[in-house]
Coordinates of C-alpha atoms in Angstrom, one line a residue:
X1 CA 103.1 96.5 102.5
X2 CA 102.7 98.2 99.2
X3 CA 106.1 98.9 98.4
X4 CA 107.3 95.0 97.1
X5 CA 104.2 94.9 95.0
X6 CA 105.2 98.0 93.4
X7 CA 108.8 96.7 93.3
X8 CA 107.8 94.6 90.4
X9 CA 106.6 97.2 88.7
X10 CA 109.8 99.7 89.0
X11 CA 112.0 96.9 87.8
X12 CA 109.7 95.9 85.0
X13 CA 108.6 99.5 83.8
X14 CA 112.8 100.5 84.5
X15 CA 113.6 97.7 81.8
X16 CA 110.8 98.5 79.1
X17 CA 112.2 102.0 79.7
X18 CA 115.7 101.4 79.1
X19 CA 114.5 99.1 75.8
X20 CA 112.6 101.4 74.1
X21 CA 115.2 104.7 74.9
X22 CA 117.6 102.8 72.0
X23 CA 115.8 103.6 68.6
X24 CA 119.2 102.7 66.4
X25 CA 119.3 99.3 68.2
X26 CA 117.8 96.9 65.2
X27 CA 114.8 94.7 66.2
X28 CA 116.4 91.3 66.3
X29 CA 119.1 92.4 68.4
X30 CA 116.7 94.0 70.8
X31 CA 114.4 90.9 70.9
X32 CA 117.6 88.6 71.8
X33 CA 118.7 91.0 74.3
X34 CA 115.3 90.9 76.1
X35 CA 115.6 87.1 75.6
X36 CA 118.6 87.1 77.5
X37 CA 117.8 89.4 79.9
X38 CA 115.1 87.0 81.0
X39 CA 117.3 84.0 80.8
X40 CA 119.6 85.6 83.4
X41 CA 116.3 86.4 85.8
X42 CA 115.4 82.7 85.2
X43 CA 119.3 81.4 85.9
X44 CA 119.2 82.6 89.4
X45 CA 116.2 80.7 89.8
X46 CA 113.2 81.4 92.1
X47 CA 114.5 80.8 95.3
X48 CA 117.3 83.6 94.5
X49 CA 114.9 85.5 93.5
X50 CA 112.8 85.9 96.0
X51 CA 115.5 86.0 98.5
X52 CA 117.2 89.0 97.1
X53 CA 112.9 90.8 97.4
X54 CA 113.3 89.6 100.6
X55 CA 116.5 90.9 102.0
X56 CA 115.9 93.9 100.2
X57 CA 112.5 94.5 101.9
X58 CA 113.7 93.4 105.5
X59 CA 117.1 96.4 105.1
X60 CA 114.6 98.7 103.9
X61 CA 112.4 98.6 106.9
X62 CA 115.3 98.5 109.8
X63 CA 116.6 101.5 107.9
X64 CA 113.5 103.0 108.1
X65 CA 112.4 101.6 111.6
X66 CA 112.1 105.0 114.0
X67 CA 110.1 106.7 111.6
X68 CA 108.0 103.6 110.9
X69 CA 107.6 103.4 115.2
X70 CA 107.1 107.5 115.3
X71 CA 104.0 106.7 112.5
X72 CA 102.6 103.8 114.6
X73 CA 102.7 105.5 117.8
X74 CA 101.0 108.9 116.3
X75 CA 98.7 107.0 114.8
X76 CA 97.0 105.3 118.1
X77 CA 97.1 108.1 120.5
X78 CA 93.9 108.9 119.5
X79 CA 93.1 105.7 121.4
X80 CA 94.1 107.6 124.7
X81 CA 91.8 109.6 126.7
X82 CA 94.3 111.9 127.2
X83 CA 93.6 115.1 124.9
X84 CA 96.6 117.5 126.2
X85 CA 99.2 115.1 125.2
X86 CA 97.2 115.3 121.7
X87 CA 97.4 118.5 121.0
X88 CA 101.1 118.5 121.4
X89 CA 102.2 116.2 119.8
X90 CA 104.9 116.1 117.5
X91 CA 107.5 114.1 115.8
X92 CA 110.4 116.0 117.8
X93 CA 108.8 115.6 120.9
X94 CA 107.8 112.3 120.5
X95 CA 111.3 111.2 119.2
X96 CA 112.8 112.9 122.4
X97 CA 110.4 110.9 124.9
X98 CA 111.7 107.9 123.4
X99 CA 115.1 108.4 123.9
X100 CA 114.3 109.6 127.2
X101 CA 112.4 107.4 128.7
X102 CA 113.3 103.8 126.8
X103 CA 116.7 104.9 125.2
X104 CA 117.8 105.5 121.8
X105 CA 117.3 101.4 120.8
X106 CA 113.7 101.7 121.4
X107 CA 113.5 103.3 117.9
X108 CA 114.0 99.8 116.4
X109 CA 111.5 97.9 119.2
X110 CA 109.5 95.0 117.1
X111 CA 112.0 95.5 114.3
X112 CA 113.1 91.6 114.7
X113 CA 109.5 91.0 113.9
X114 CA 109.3 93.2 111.3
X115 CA 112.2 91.5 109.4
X116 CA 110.4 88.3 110.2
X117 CA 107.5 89.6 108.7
X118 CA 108.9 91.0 105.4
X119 CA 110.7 88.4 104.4
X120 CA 108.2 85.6 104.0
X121 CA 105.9 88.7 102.9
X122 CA 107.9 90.2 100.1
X123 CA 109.4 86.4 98.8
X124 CA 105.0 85.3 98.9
X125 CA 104.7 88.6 97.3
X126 CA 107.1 88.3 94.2
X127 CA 106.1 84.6 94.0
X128 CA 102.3 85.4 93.8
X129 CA 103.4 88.0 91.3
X130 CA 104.8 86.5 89.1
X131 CA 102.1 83.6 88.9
X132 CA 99.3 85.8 89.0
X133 CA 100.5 87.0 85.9
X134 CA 101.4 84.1 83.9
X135 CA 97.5 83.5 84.7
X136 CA 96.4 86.5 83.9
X137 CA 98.5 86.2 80.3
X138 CA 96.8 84.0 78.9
X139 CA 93.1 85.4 79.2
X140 CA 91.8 86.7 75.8
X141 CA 92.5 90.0 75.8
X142 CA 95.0 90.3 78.1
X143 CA 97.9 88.9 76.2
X144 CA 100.7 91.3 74.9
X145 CA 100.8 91.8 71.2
X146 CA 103.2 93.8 69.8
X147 CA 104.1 96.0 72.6
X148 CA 100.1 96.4 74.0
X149 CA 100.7 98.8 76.7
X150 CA 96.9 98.5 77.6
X151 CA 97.3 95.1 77.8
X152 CA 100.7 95.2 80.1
X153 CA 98.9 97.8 82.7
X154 CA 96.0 95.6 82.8
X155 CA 98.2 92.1 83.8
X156 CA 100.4 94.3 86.5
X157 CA 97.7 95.9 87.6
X158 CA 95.6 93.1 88.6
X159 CA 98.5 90.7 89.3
X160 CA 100.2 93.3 91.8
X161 CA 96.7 93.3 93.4
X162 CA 96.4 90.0 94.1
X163 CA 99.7 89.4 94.6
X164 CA 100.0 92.2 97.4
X165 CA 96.3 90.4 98.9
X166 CA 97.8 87.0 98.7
X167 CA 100.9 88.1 100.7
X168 CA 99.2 90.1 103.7
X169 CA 96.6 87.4 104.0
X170 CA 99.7 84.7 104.7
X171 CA 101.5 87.0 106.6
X172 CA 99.3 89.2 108.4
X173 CA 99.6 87.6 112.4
X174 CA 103.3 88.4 111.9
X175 CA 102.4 92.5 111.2
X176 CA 99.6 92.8 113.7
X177 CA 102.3 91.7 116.5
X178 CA 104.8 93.8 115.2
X179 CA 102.3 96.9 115.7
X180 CA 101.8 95.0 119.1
X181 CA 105.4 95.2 120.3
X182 CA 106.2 98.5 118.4
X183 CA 103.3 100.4 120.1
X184 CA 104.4 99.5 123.6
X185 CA 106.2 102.7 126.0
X186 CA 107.2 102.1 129.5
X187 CA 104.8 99.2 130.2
X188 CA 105.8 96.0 128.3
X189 CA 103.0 93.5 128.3
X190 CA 104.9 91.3 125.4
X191 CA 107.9 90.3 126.5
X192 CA 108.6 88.8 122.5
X193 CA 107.3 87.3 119.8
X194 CA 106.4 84.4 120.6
X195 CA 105.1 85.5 124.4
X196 CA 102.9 87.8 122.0
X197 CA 101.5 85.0 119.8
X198 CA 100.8 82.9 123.0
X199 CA 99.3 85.5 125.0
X200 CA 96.9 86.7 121.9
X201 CA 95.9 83.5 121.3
X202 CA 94.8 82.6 125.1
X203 CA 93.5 86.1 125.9
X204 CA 91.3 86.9 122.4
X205 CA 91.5 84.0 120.4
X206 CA 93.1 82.4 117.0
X207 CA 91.4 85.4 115.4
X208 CA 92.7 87.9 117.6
X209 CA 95.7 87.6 115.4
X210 CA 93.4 88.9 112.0
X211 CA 92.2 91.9 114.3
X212 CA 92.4 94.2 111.6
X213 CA 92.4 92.4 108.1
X214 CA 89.4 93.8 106.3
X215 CA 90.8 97.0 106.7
X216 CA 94.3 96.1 105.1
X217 CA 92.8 93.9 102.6
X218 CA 90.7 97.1 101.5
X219 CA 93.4 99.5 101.4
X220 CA 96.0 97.0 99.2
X221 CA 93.8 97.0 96.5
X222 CA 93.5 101.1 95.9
X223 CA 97.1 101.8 97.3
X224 CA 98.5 99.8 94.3
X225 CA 96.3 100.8 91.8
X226 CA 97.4 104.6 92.7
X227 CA 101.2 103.8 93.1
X228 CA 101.0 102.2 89.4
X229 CA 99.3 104.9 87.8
X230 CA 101.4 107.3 89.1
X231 CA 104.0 105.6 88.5
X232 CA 103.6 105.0 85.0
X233 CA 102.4 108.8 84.4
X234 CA 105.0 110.2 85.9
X235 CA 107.5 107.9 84.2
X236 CA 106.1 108.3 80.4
X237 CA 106.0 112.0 80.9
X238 CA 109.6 112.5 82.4
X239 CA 111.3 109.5 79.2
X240 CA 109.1 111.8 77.2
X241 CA 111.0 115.3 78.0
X242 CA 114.3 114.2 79.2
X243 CA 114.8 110.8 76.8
X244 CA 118.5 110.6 77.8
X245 CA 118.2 110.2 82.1
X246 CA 119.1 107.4 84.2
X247 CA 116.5 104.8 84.0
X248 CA 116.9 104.1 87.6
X249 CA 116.8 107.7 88.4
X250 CA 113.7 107.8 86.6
X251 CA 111.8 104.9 88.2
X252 CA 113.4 105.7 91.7
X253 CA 112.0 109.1 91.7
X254 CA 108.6 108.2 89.7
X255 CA 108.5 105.0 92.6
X256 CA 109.1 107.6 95.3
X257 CA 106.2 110.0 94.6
X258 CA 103.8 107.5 93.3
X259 CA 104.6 105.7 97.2
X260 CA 103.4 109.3 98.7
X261 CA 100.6 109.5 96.8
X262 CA 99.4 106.2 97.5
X263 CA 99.9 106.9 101.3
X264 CA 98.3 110.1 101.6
X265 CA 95.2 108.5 99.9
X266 CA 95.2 105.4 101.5
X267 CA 96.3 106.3 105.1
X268 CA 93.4 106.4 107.2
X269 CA 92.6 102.7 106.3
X270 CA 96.2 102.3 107.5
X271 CA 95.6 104.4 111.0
X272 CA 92.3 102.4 111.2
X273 CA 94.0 98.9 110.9
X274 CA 97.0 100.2 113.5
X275 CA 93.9 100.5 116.0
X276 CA 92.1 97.5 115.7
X277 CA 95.0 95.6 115.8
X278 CA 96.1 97.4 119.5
X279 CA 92.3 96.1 120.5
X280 CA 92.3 94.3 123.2
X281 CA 96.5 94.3 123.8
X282 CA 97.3 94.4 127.4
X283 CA 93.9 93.6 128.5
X284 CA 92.2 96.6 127.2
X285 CA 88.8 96.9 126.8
X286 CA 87.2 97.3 123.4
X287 CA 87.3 101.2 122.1
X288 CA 85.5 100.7 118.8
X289 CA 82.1 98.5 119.0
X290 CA 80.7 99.6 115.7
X291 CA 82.0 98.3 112.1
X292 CA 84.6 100.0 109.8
X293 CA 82.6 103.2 108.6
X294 CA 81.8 103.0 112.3
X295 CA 85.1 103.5 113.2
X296 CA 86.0 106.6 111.0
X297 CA 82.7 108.4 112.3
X298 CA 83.6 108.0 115.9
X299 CA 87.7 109.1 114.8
X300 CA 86.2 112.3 112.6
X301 CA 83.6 112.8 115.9
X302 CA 86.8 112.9 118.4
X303 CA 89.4 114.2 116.5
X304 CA 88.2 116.0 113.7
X305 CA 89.4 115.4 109.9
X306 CA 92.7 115.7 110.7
X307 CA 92.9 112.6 112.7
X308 CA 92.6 110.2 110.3
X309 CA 96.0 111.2 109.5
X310 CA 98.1 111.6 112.7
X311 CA 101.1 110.3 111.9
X312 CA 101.4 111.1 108.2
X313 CA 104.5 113.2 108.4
X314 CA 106.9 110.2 109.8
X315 CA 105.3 108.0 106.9
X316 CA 105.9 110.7 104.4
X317 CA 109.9 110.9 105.6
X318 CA 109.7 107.3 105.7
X319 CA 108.5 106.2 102.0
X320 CA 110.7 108.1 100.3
X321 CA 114.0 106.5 101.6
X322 CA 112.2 103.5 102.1
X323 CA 111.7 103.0 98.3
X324 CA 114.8 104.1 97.3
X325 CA 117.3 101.7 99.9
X326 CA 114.8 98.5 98.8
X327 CA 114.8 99.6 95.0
X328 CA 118.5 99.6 94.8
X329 CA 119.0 96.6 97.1
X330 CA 116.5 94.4 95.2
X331 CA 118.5 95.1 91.8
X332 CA 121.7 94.9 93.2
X333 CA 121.2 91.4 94.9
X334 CA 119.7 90.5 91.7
X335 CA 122.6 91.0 89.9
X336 CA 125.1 89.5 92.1
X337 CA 123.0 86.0 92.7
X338 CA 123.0 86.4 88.5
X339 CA 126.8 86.3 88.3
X340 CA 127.2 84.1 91.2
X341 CA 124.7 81.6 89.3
X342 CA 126.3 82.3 85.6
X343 CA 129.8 81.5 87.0
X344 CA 128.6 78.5 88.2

């Protein structure tokens, strides 16, 4: 979920970067430049817009899909009393039952629901973006005068947080079944998506489908406020030393690290939101009776430190790639729905 929110940011901070690399380019030509540049991102309209976020978010995640599954199934065995099969895992093993026992297509189970998911999430998420911050412009304080670069951070920083809470909020039943379906093995207890919605709502509830929200909502907020300062660190200090590199180069790397970072800090709220979501699936009874800080204590009790972050190593492979195929798509559809739109 963090990755479209920080989308914005790459493709923003890539075109400030690319502006101010120029110094013989006079001002006036640089200002109509950036006037057209926006004219062409307005030209393909909002709709075109968001589409290309949206295809670029849903090829992104079935490229990545196995090593998204790998990280959800690491990260709820420590819902299983079996401690043997715990201390060996691993992501070779793992990847081996799989093929094994459910065959090599299993590595893309719940993927139709993922690209469900991410493509009303990443178009609700560029769309909240970019109103957020029209908002946000006109607050005393916040508007950019000259170039403010305090001013700038401030606007994407809070619109990329609201944006990102806006999204997972409206989208959120559609992720906890995907976990649902992607977390099953041999025994399949949802036979689809919308057998899943059905049987959640008759066996737990309408708000069995927000099992899990507080938790995600909490760790939107910090993840993006990491990923951007990274980013933007990163980013100054590499324009700084090596002026004449590829500005996507530049913000595809910066966007790649800054995505690790944000998921090593952020990843046990992740791991405890995979697990209250699996609550109650299948009939289950309830492992967790205590509140959020509840549930680290009894994870850090059973499994030590270190299990707040089974499953890290798949999500590590999975970001950087993950960043990379949506940062390229998202630009590339953007400029082929802006020719498409200036030809007609």
């Amino acid at each position: 979920m963090q990755t479209e929110a920080r989308m914005g940011v790459v493709v923003e901070g890539g075109q400030r970067g690319l502006s101010s690399g120029h110094g013989s380019v006079s001002v006036d030509k640089l200002s109509q430049q950036k006037r057209q540049m926006l004219q062409s991102q307005s030209q393909i309209g909002t709709v075109s817009q968001l589409l290309a976020g949206g295809v670029a978010g849903a090829l992104s995640k079935t490229c990545t899909a196995p090593l998204a599954r790998l990280t959800i199934l690491f990260q709820v065995q420590g819902m299983r009393s079996d401690a043997v099969a715990l201390r060996k895992a691993s992501i070779w093993r793992e990847a081996s039952r799989i093929v094994n026992e459910e065959g090599f297509r299993a590595f893309w189970k719940g993927n139709l629901v993922t690209i469900a998911h991410r493509l009303p999430y990443t178009s609700v998420n560029f769309y909240a973006y970019e109103h957020y911050k029209k908002l946000l412009q006109v607050i005393p304080g916040l508007q950019s005068h000259g170039g403010n670069m305090g001013a700038d951070i401030c606007v994407h920083f809070l619109g990329g947080g609201l944006a990102g809470l806006t999204a997972a909020s409206a989208t959120y039943p559609l992720d906890l079944v995907r976990t649902r379906l992607a977390a099953q093995t041999n025994v399949i207890y949802y036979r689809g998506i919308g057998h899943a919605f059905q049987t959640i709502c008759r066996e737990e509830g309408v708000l069995g489908l927000y099992k899990g929200l507080g938790a995600t909502l909490l760790g939107v907020g910090p993840s993006i406020a990491i990923s951007f300062s990274v980013y933007e660190t990163l980013r100054s200090f590499w324009q700084s030393q090596r002026p004449h590199d590829s500005t996507v180069l530049v913000s595809l790397a910066c966007g790649s690290v800054s995505g690790i970072a944000s998921s090593t800090a952020t990843f046990p709220l992740d791991l405890v939101r995979r697990r209250k979501q699996l609550e109650g699936a299948g009939g289950r009874a309830r492992l967790y009776t205590t509140g959020l800080f509840g549930i680290f204590r009894h994870i850090i009790q059973t499994e030590g430190f270190r299990g707040l972050y089974r499953g890290i190593f798949p999500e590590y492979y999975k970001v950087v790639p993950g960043v990379g195929i949506c940062f390229m798509t998202y630009e590339t559809l953007k400029m082929l729905l802006a020719d498409v739109s200036a030809r007609i």
